[in-house]
């Protein structure tokens, strides 16, 4: 074996692992800090806050008697409270029996029901809060598009595609092909009925005047983003590339690219791509994907994993803090809704179970997102944080959601479940969780 030939592969694997560990460590730290800080506010003492498992690499005890540590296996973390028998907050009857009533109040198992509930719920809620803040920060950094659609800057396209372009930065597009476009939705609707003749009639407002201009087709085959781990990402397609032909057939619209990929099904295609003034060729194979629909269902489509961009960068404005937070909430609501819908459709067999990724798939997506830049990686962290928060709320014993179910039972009946019942349910929950992890891992290995 040529060892030198493996260096690039090793570098990619190392980069992927580092990206995965960084993303997971941030998310786990926020999750466990939620448990820790709410426990502290609720009068529950935390003995250990650990990022990672296994041998301790670094530790420090603070003035409150909590030991903060970093362990060798960075694949999770935990907070161990006073009176816990293990990192999963198991109950130690022997230890609790030695404590007086005042000290028992500062244990997880001796605290009031409201304190235990708040402490457990805080982990997933802090994950959601992290996602909201990241999504809000991203929209404030990037800005939101102004309506009516307004030209910010023309995209870089091949010279032939920009012939007879009369659009200028600052033009407000009030009609497209004779159809009024007061907002982006009507703009997109107008694009759908435009002829694919290479030139489009734009009606714009410029310096108080209304002008009819010609310009390029609004949605050229311009790559706006590449999905991590997709066929497009694997062959090296990048944001800003322009697809000029599919299997030798010239195209001028992103919709043509979509149609030709759909017609190809799962057979390989060759794309001729314009990048920085040079034509390149890429061979790739479309993959069948299950995509969510607005009504909550799914449709199967053949995709290569990229989105198209407008012929111009829309002019933007910075939203206020409240508007940005609303945007963040909308984003996590969409992720949660789509995730639950996907899970339901997988269970019922409506879509492939290959949509469920395991640690390898998540790690690969982490590396791919990081390779596309800091903003892409930060966005991925926000999305993954929402997913982790949602997973922890599932009513499976050993997860936060399982503990919350125990607390709900206690609230209704006035007494907690018996220790024997909890042990049995915890064992069952752990078995279910390990089975799900094994199934997801098999997807990473066996699914195309």
XYZ file of C-alpha atoms in Angstrom:
448
model
C 0.000 0.000 0.000
C 1.208 3.499 -0.852
C 1.101 5.293 2.516
C 1.428 8.725 0.907
C -1.727 8.159 -1.130
C -3.659 7.823 2.134
C -2.643 11.211 3.538
C -5.454 13.181 1.839
C -7.979 10.575 2.998
C -6.621 10.682 6.529
C -6.780 14.483 6.446
C -10.452 14.396 5.395
C -11.291 11.857 8.107
C -9.458 13.898 10.746
C -11.215 17.083 9.639
C -14.579 15.320 9.786
C -13.889 13.952 13.269
C -12.729 17.336 14.572
C -15.808 19.066 13.129
C -18.079 16.420 14.655
C -16.433 16.633 18.076
C -16.572 20.450 18.068
C -20.257 20.505 17.085
C -21.205 17.785 19.568
C -19.184 19.352 22.398
C -20.907 22.716 21.965
C -24.346 21.129 21.928
C -23.662 18.823 24.880
C -22.137 21.635 26.932
C -25.219 23.819 26.426
C -27.541 20.895 27.192
C -25.766 19.911 30.395
C -25.332 23.531 31.457
C -29.106 23.877 31.257
C -29.445 21.017 33.740
C -26.704 22.462 35.946
C -27.799 26.087 36.153
C -31.508 25.354 36.705
C -30.588 22.768 39.347
C -28.492 25.407 41.050
C -31.343 27.921 40.911
C -33.657 25.209 42.296
C -31.407 24.348 45.232
C -30.048 21.053 43.849
C -26.294 20.634 44.271
C -24.206 19.456 41.315
C -21.148 17.448 42.305
C -19.657 16.942 38.813
C -20.066 18.656 35.453
C -18.306 16.508 32.857
C -17.746 17.096 29.177
C -16.956 13.629 27.870
C -16.658 10.228 29.520
C -13.818 8.015 30.685
C -10.443 9.078 32.107
C -10.369 12.684 33.286
C -7.924 14.899 31.395
C -8.577 18.112 33.308
C -10.636 19.067 36.347
C -11.204 22.014 38.630
C -13.479 22.458 41.617
C -15.290 25.786 41.919
C -16.282 27.673 45.059
C -19.691 25.953 45.097
C -18.139 22.490 45.380
C -18.812 21.441 41.782
C -15.989 19.687 39.950
C -15.746 20.767 36.297
C -13.925 18.246 34.155
C -13.009 17.278 30.593
C -12.776 13.541 29.948
C -11.011 11.563 27.238
C -14.059 10.396 25.229
C -15.771 13.528 23.842
C -18.998 11.790 22.843
C -21.367 13.308 25.364
C -21.392 14.609 28.897
C -23.297 14.594 32.162
C -24.053 16.390 35.407
C -23.919 14.218 38.537
C -26.023 15.587 41.362
C -25.663 15.063 45.089
C -27.104 11.669 46.010
C -26.787 10.183 42.504
C -25.353 6.684 42.189
C -24.131 7.226 38.618
C -23.926 9.710 35.739
C -27.512 8.863 34.730
C -28.857 10.183 38.073
C -29.541 6.735 39.448
C -30.861 6.671 42.991
C -28.496 5.626 45.790
C -30.702 4.607 48.726
C -27.688 3.885 50.932
C -26.245 7.344 50.392
C -29.577 9.129 50.715
C -30.371 7.333 53.974
C -27.241 8.850 55.543
C -28.302 12.422 54.795
C -30.341 14.678 57.049
C -33.526 16.269 55.763
C -31.872 19.606 54.930
C -29.110 17.957 52.894
C -31.580 15.620 51.167
C -33.372 18.735 49.904
C -30.240 19.532 47.886
C -30.211 16.130 46.154
C -31.995 15.386 42.885
C -34.120 12.697 44.504
C -34.993 14.692 47.618
C -35.887 17.960 45.872
C -39.508 19.035 45.318
C -41.219 17.795 42.167
C -41.163 21.237 40.544
C -37.386 21.524 41.023
C -36.711 18.103 39.519
C -39.028 18.772 36.575
C -37.472 22.150 35.834
C -33.947 20.729 36.069
C -34.623 17.851 33.683
C -36.589 19.959 31.177
C -33.872 22.613 31.109
C -31.452 20.501 29.040
C -33.613 20.228 25.898
C -34.929 23.770 26.379
C -31.387 25.144 26.432
C -30.731 23.273 23.166
C -33.752 24.969 21.625
C -32.644 28.337 23.007
C -29.192 27.871 21.458
C -30.776 27.122 18.081
C -33.074 30.141 18.272
C -30.195 32.465 19.124
C -28.013 31.086 16.322
C -30.762 31.322 13.708
C -31.606 34.832 14.924
C -27.959 35.845 14.811
C -27.528 34.460 11.297
C -30.516 36.349 9.902
C -29.285 39.550 11.544
C -25.820 38.986 10.056
C -27.055 38.073 6.588
C -30.121 40.304 6.600
C -33.574 39.564 5.190
C -34.602 40.299 1.633
C -36.391 43.574 0.917
C -39.780 43.510 -0.800
C -40.638 44.231 -3.572
C -37.665 42.188 -4.816
C -34.771 44.606 -5.110
C -31.480 44.060 -6.921
C -28.530 44.107 -4.547
C -25.735 42.875 -6.811
C -25.771 40.912 -10.060
C -24.477 37.358 -9.807
C -21.350 36.294 -11.676
C -22.456 34.327 -14.738
C -20.891 33.399 -18.088
C -20.689 36.407 -20.414
C -23.274 34.994 -22.839
C -25.853 34.756 -20.063
C -25.425 38.439 -19.202
C -25.825 39.838 -22.744
C -28.391 42.648 -22.958
C -28.654 42.943 -19.201
C -30.089 46.336 -18.232
C -30.650 45.634 -14.510
C -28.706 47.708 -11.982
C -28.187 47.491 -8.211
C -31.049 49.260 -6.423
C -33.687 48.472 -9.060
C -37.004 47.513 -7.450
C -38.663 44.818 -9.551
C -42.381 45.610 -9.578
C -43.345 43.301 -12.463
C -41.847 40.313 -14.264
C -42.990 39.381 -17.759
C -45.942 41.739 -17.286
C -47.023 40.137 -13.968
C -46.984 42.373 -10.864
C -44.450 41.260 -8.204
C -45.105 43.137 -4.933
C -43.363 40.377 -2.956
C -41.165 37.333 -3.486
C -44.060 34.884 -3.585
C -45.640 36.630 -6.574
C -42.161 36.961 -8.089
C -41.652 33.190 -7.885
C -45.139 32.593 -9.289
C -44.305 34.861 -12.236
C -41.030 32.998 -12.854
C -42.950 29.721 -13.136
C -44.783 30.898 -16.285
C -41.879 32.691 -18.010
C -40.738 31.350 -21.390
C -37.219 29.900 -21.414
C -35.912 32.159 -24.176
C -32.914 33.622 -22.360
C -34.259 37.174 -22.113
C -36.881 38.384 -19.660
C -38.911 41.583 -19.416
C -38.423 43.318 -16.062
C -40.448 46.328 -14.928
C -38.484 48.248 -12.311
C -38.605 51.411 -10.284
C -35.359 53.350 -10.511
C -34.874 56.829 -9.023
C -38.601 57.470 -9.041
C -39.108 56.290 -12.623
C -40.830 53.156 -13.873
C -38.807 51.419 -16.590
C -39.224 48.318 -18.779
C -35.886 46.531 -19.097
C -34.510 43.265 -20.434
C -32.401 40.947 -18.343
C -31.313 37.320 -17.914
C -33.654 34.552 -16.849
C -34.277 35.113 -13.096
C -33.305 31.584 -11.992
C -30.276 30.462 -13.993
C -28.625 27.111 -13.164
C -26.525 28.898 -10.539
C -25.568 26.910 -7.443
C -26.497 28.864 -4.306
C -25.681 26.125 -1.806
C -24.545 22.500 -1.732
C -26.066 20.060 0.759
C -23.453 18.418 3.012
C -22.922 14.765 2.187
C -24.811 14.985 -1.126
C -23.729 13.720 -4.534
C -22.888 17.306 -5.536
C -20.724 17.802 -2.447
C -18.868 14.532 -2.982
C -17.704 15.498 -6.492
C -16.654 19.004 -5.442
C -19.393 21.269 -6.789
C -19.342 24.653 -5.060
C -21.477 27.684 -4.350
C -21.235 30.071 -7.315
C -20.772 27.339 -9.935
C -23.046 27.595 -12.997
C -24.265 24.416 -14.697
C -24.172 25.001 -18.456
C -25.130 21.544 -19.726
C -26.391 18.148 -18.553
C -25.119 15.218 -20.608
C -24.325 17.674 -23.405
C -27.746 19.373 -23.379
C -27.421 23.144 -22.918
C -29.627 24.726 -20.225
C -30.402 28.278 -19.111
C -32.673 27.650 -16.090
C -32.324 25.790 -12.800
C -35.722 24.202 -13.463
C -34.240 22.553 -16.580
C -31.472 21.086 -14.452
C -34.050 19.710 -12.012
C -36.084 18.151 -14.829
C -33.087 16.487 -16.464
C -31.890 15.091 -13.125
C -35.377 13.719 -12.461
C -35.476 12.122 -15.926
C -32.080 10.522 -15.345
C -33.416 8.741 -12.262
C -30.555 6.908 -10.635
C -28.328 6.783 -13.701
C -25.055 8.778 -13.761
C -25.044 12.209 -15.412
C -22.264 14.503 -16.575
C -22.495 18.210 -15.791
C -20.551 20.867 -17.673
C -19.955 23.604 -15.111
C -18.667 27.173 -15.465
C -16.389 28.232 -12.617
C -14.338 31.451 -12.597
C -14.303 31.671 -16.378
C -13.409 28.014 -16.975
C -15.605 25.076 -18.003
C -15.229 21.891 -15.938
C -16.927 18.501 -16.096
C -18.331 16.542 -13.148
C -19.827 13.067 -13.210
C -22.276 12.137 -10.455
C -25.262 9.926 -9.734
C -28.597 11.351 -8.502
C -30.000 9.935 -5.279
C -33.620 9.287 -4.428
C -34.671 11.477 -1.526
C -37.841 11.887 0.525
C -38.730 15.581 0.745
C -41.318 17.112 3.122
C -44.389 18.752 1.608
C -46.233 21.802 3.004
C -49.202 19.594 3.993
C -46.965 17.398 6.152
C -46.520 14.549 3.685
C -43.488 13.537 1.653
C -42.606 13.109 -2.001
C -39.802 11.091 -3.563
C -37.489 12.912 -5.959
C -34.135 12.276 -7.610
C -31.682 14.921 -6.425
C -27.987 15.751 -6.537
C -28.093 17.968 -3.440
C -27.927 21.650 -4.315
C -30.167 24.708 -4.414
C -30.372 27.386 -7.087
C -29.912 31.117 -6.744
C -31.333 34.206 -8.391
C -29.516 36.074 -11.141
C -29.096 38.824 -8.575
C -28.379 38.928 -4.851
C -31.493 40.484 -3.299
C -30.945 43.714 -1.382
C -31.371 43.073 2.330
C -32.103 44.874 5.556
C -31.209 43.909 9.096
C -34.266 42.810 11.099
C -34.757 43.990 14.654
C -34.031 41.692 17.613
C -37.676 40.680 17.990
C -38.079 39.886 14.294
C -34.854 37.884 14.358
C -36.026 35.865 17.378
C -39.356 35.147 15.682
C -37.388 33.901 12.680
C -35.352 31.659 15.001
C -38.498 30.211 16.575
C -39.983 29.595 13.112
C -36.843 27.720 12.104
C -36.834 25.326 15.065
C -40.588 24.816 14.691
C -40.030 23.789 11.080
C -37.180 21.429 12.028
C -39.219 19.810 14.816
C -42.317 19.472 12.635
C -40.326 17.991 9.730
C -38.446 15.601 12.029
C -41.596 14.273 13.686
C -43.329 13.947 10.311
C -40.331 12.070 8.893
C -40.247 9.723 11.899
C -43.972 9.001 11.555
C -43.665 8.311 7.839
C -40.659 6.027 8.410
C -42.562 4.029 11.045
C -45.566 3.655 8.719
C -43.314 2.688 5.804
C -44.308 5.678 3.666
C -40.676 6.733 3.269
C -37.365 4.912 3.505
C -35.840 4.268 6.921
C -32.529 5.333 5.357
C -33.595 8.887 6.203
C -32.461 8.129 9.767
C -28.752 8.881 10.129
C -26.433 7.533 12.790
C -23.178 8.856 14.220
C -21.222 8.250 11.014
C -23.739 10.117 8.894
C -23.901 12.992 11.379
C -20.112 13.162 11.530
C -19.887 13.258 7.730
C -22.467 16.047 7.621
C -20.505 17.945 10.286
C -17.328 17.774 8.210
C -19.126 18.695 4.996
C -20.814 21.695 6.643
C -17.516 22.871 8.146
C -15.795 22.554 4.765
C -18.334 25.005 3.303
C -17.388 27.743 5.745
C -18.059 29.051 9.228
C -21.629 30.200 8.567
C -22.612 26.814 7.163
C -21.062 25.050 10.164
C -22.772 27.370 12.653
C -26.106 26.776 10.909
C -25.492 23.013 11.130
C -24.822 23.295 14.879
C -28.151 25.077 15.330
C -30.000 22.409 13.364
C -28.283 19.565 15.241
C -28.949 21.257 18.588
C -32.672 21.302 17.791
C -32.537 17.622 16.854
C -30.717 16.729 20.093
C -33.232 18.694 22.156
C -36.126 16.953 20.424
C -34.573 13.489 20.817
C -34.076 14.025 24.540
C -37.768 14.833 24.951
C -38.855 11.453 23.584
C -40.652 9.549 26.392
C -37.989 6.856 26.614
C -36.604 6.037 30.076
C -32.931 7.102 30.409
C -33.721 10.175 28.277
C -34.961 13.451 29.757
C -38.406 12.782 28.316
C -38.610 9.496 30.214
C -37.816 11.221 33.501
C -40.479 13.827 32.754
C -43.005 11.019 32.259
C -42.063 9.644 35.700
C -42.575 13.110 37.185
C -45.944 13.452 35.442
C -47.003 10.125 36.986
C -45.900 11.395 40.384
C -47.835 14.645 39.901
C -51.031 12.741 39.062
C -50.818 9.947 41.649
C -49.053 11.833 44.415
C -46.237 9.265 44.616
C -43.294 8.340 42.364
C -43.126 4.993 40.559
C -41.617 2.215 42.654
C -37.850 1.742 42.519
C -38.349 -1.688 40.961
C -40.599 -0.292 38.214
C -38.090 2.444 37.463
C -35.236 -0.062 37.220
C -37.215 -2.265 34.828
C -38.298 0.705 32.693
C -34.789 2.154 32.646
C -33.400 -1.176 31.439
C -36.104 -1.347 28.771
C -35.443 2.247 27.745
C -31.716 1.633 27.467
C -32.401 -1.430 25.305
C -34.653 0.599 23.009
C -32.077 3.376 22.747
C -29.232 0.967 21.970
C -31.390 -0.745 19.337
C -32.163 2.587 17.690
C -28.475 3.521 17.711
C -27.544 0.176 16.154
C -30.234 0.595 13.500
C -29.062 4.135 12.674
C -25.451 2.952 12.513
C -26.444 0.178 10.104
C -28.100 2.834 7.929
C -24.816 4.726 7.828
C -23.048 1.607 6.572
C -25.650 -0.054 4.324
C -27.812 2.739 2.888
C -26.664 4.293 -0.416
